[in-house]
XYZ file of C-alpha atoms in Angstrom:
206
model
C 27.177 -45.034 17.888
C 25.219 -43.027 15.484
C 23.040 -44.896 13.139
C 23.432 -43.737 9.460
C 20.306 -44.005 7.313
C 21.031 -45.312 3.839
C 18.787 -44.430 0.921
C 17.638 -47.231 -1.388
C 19.640 -47.617 -4.541
C 16.628 -46.916 -6.780
C 15.968 -43.641 -4.935
C 19.584 -42.562 -5.344
C 19.500 -43.207 -9.101
C 16.199 -41.316 -9.379
C 17.595 -38.239 -7.742
C 20.783 -38.287 -9.796
C 18.773 -38.529 -13.086
C 16.590 -35.458 -12.231
C 18.987 -33.492 -14.422
C 20.273 -34.711 -17.799
C 22.955 -32.853 -19.805
C 22.946 -33.391 -23.531
C 25.163 -32.285 -26.375
C 24.287 -33.287 -29.969
C 25.542 -32.829 -33.564
C 23.491 -33.576 -36.591
C 22.152 -32.890 -40.056
C 18.972 -31.097 -40.885
C 17.089 -30.319 -44.132
C 15.038 -27.216 -44.692
C 13.141 -26.483 -47.866
C 13.252 -23.287 -49.947
C 9.647 -22.441 -49.122
C 10.735 -22.019 -45.530
C 13.837 -19.843 -46.156
C 14.829 -16.997 -48.398
C 15.871 -18.415 -51.764
C 15.975 -16.919 -55.300
C 16.190 -20.231 -57.092
C 12.546 -20.438 -58.098
C 12.707 -16.829 -59.289
C 15.626 -17.528 -61.634
C 13.843 -20.519 -63.108
C 10.634 -18.455 -63.699
C 12.624 -15.591 -65.243
C 14.242 -17.705 -67.838
C 11.052 -19.544 -68.623
C 9.057 -16.301 -69.067
C 11.890 -14.893 -71.257
C 11.782 -17.922 -73.613
C 7.928 -17.942 -73.754
C 7.841 -14.188 -74.480
C 10.038 -14.657 -77.631
C 8.634 -18.084 -78.525
C 11.920 -19.886 -78.304
C 13.292 -23.002 -76.553
C 15.816 -23.208 -73.798
C 17.920 -25.901 -72.154
C 19.538 -26.010 -68.700
C 22.636 -27.830 -67.401
C 23.159 -27.972 -63.661
C 20.604 -27.771 -60.963
C 19.492 -25.726 -58.011
C 18.578 -27.737 -54.999
C 15.196 -26.885 -53.407
C 16.415 -27.914 -50.005
C 19.101 -26.547 -47.725
C 21.268 -28.807 -45.462
C 22.033 -27.478 -42.029
C 24.561 -28.762 -39.453
C 22.930 -28.109 -36.084
C 24.826 -28.185 -32.770
C 22.659 -28.332 -29.648
C 23.365 -28.227 -25.920
C 20.475 -28.646 -23.495
C 19.491 -29.546 -19.951
C 16.559 -31.908 -19.263
C 14.741 -31.746 -15.900
C 12.804 -34.878 -15.003
C 9.536 -33.432 -13.592
C 7.666 -36.737 -13.039
C 7.206 -40.077 -14.676
C 7.730 -39.509 -18.407
C 7.445 -35.674 -18.361
C 10.600 -33.551 -18.833
C 11.162 -29.792 -18.960
C 14.063 -28.674 -21.101
C 16.136 -25.582 -21.870
C 19.126 -25.052 -24.057
C 20.668 -23.382 -27.078
C 21.041 -24.474 -30.694
C 23.493 -23.177 -33.335
C 23.199 -24.103 -36.985
C 24.989 -23.191 -40.246
C 24.662 -23.903 -43.927
C 26.801 -23.169 -47.028
C 26.091 -24.072 -50.650
C 27.397 -23.009 -54.083
C 24.983 -24.262 -56.807
C 25.419 -23.396 -60.450
C 23.078 -23.602 -63.490
C 23.678 -22.555 -67.130
C 20.596 -21.730 -69.302
C 21.029 -21.754 -73.034
C 18.348 -19.941 -75.196
C 18.443 -20.450 -78.942
C 16.724 -18.242 -81.489
C 17.461 -17.368 -85.168
C 20.635 -19.448 -85.114
C 22.082 -17.552 -82.154
C 22.707 -19.061 -78.650
C 22.540 -17.025 -75.476
C 24.131 -18.392 -72.353
C 22.954 -17.277 -68.907
C 25.357 -18.641 -66.345
C 24.131 -18.346 -62.701
C 26.575 -19.069 -59.849
C 25.142 -18.696 -56.322
C 26.696 -18.646 -52.884
C 24.235 -19.092 -50.078
C 25.313 -18.953 -46.429
C 22.903 -19.135 -43.483
C 23.591 -19.328 -39.772
C 21.435 -19.042 -36.656
C 21.581 -19.299 -32.938
C 18.464 -20.046 -30.890
C 18.051 -20.179 -27.115
C 14.885 -22.201 -26.280
C 12.883 -23.868 -23.611
C 10.097 -26.463 -23.761
C 8.707 -29.775 -22.652
C 8.968 -33.387 -23.687
C 6.895 -36.498 -23.196
C 8.894 -39.751 -23.337
C 7.777 -43.298 -24.033
C 10.888 -45.498 -23.824
C 12.991 -44.688 -26.905
C 10.300 -42.459 -28.488
C 9.412 -38.900 -27.407
C 7.328 -35.913 -28.464
C 8.283 -32.402 -27.646
C 7.346 -28.722 -28.013
C 9.865 -25.939 -27.886
C 9.679 -22.134 -27.944
C 12.816 -20.185 -28.860
C 14.218 -16.816 -29.887
C 15.948 -17.106 -33.258
C 18.862 -14.931 -34.374
C 19.364 -15.444 -38.088
C 22.169 -14.198 -40.407
C 22.093 -14.421 -44.249
C 24.878 -13.854 -46.724
C 23.804 -14.400 -50.312
C 25.850 -13.709 -53.526
C 24.736 -14.191 -57.115
C 27.008 -13.990 -60.140
C 25.566 -13.931 -63.640
C 27.601 -14.299 -66.779
C 25.829 -13.541 -70.084
C 27.175 -14.202 -73.565
C 25.710 -14.530 -77.085
C 28.816 -14.875 -79.228
C 29.360 -11.197 -79.931
C 28.639 -9.765 -76.425
C 29.655 -10.699 -72.939
C 28.745 -9.171 -69.569
C 29.099 -10.044 -65.923
C 26.972 -8.949 -62.963
C 27.341 -9.633 -59.196
C 24.712 -9.072 -56.515
C 25.355 -9.427 -52.852
C 22.714 -9.486 -50.109
C 23.494 -9.432 -46.335
C 20.705 -9.481 -43.785
C 20.050 -10.511 -40.213
C 16.918 -10.701 -38.128
C 15.427 -11.788 -34.822
C 12.185 -13.699 -34.311
C 10.389 -16.189 -32.163
C 10.203 -19.843 -33.301
C 7.934 -22.642 -32.276
C 8.875 -26.355 -32.889
C 6.579 -29.316 -32.479
C 8.031 -32.771 -33.232
C 8.959 -36.286 -32.291
C 12.208 -38.186 -31.859
C 13.474 -41.699 -31.652
C 16.640 -42.623 -29.773
C 18.970 -45.557 -30.157
C 21.392 -45.992 -27.233
C 24.824 -47.157 -28.383
C 26.707 -46.783 -25.139
C 26.105 -45.425 -21.713
C 26.563 -41.773 -22.785
C 26.421 -42.068 -26.590
C 23.434 -42.579 -28.852
C 21.750 -41.833 -32.131
C 18.658 -39.742 -32.545
C 16.245 -39.203 -35.405
C 13.930 -36.194 -35.307
C 11.050 -34.858 -37.373
C 9.514 -31.516 -36.536
C 7.241 -28.718 -37.712
C 8.784 -25.293 -37.391
C 6.826 -22.044 -37.210
C 8.781 -18.746 -37.367
């Protein structure tokens, strides 16, 4: 009879967990200083216009200074040793917003209305690789990726002053490629064997 050598259970589990496959969906906030955005320019333009003529203006509506993304990520983690992991994957994200703001400038009994309606669509896809250091449910990571970004921006401006009305529409479409570096930390909450929640905070350099 041939004797069959059995591996210890702990060793079998260690070998199986060398590779981890992960798919995640989430929400992400990016601020206008990090992305192309004409909101601050519009505010400054109206303010300079009012100051130049020495008149007051009011605004109804608001332009958000942050952009909400919906990222989808698929990655593979390779358990190198102890709490050190190598990782590689791809992330896709998209965002769409339609803010509106109406500025009213009053002078000599006349009221001008500047109605700005914006449509801002952003999407990107980023293959990446990096490393992660884990401490139980908490981890820190660094990723390097190649970012493919697409922008579709539309601005509609309606102007009226009681006797005159005009409408203008501007459209900007652009795309680009660039390297991105992400440094951050994350905290995991395991709900079930293959399902969990994750909170991340990172610094992005593009």
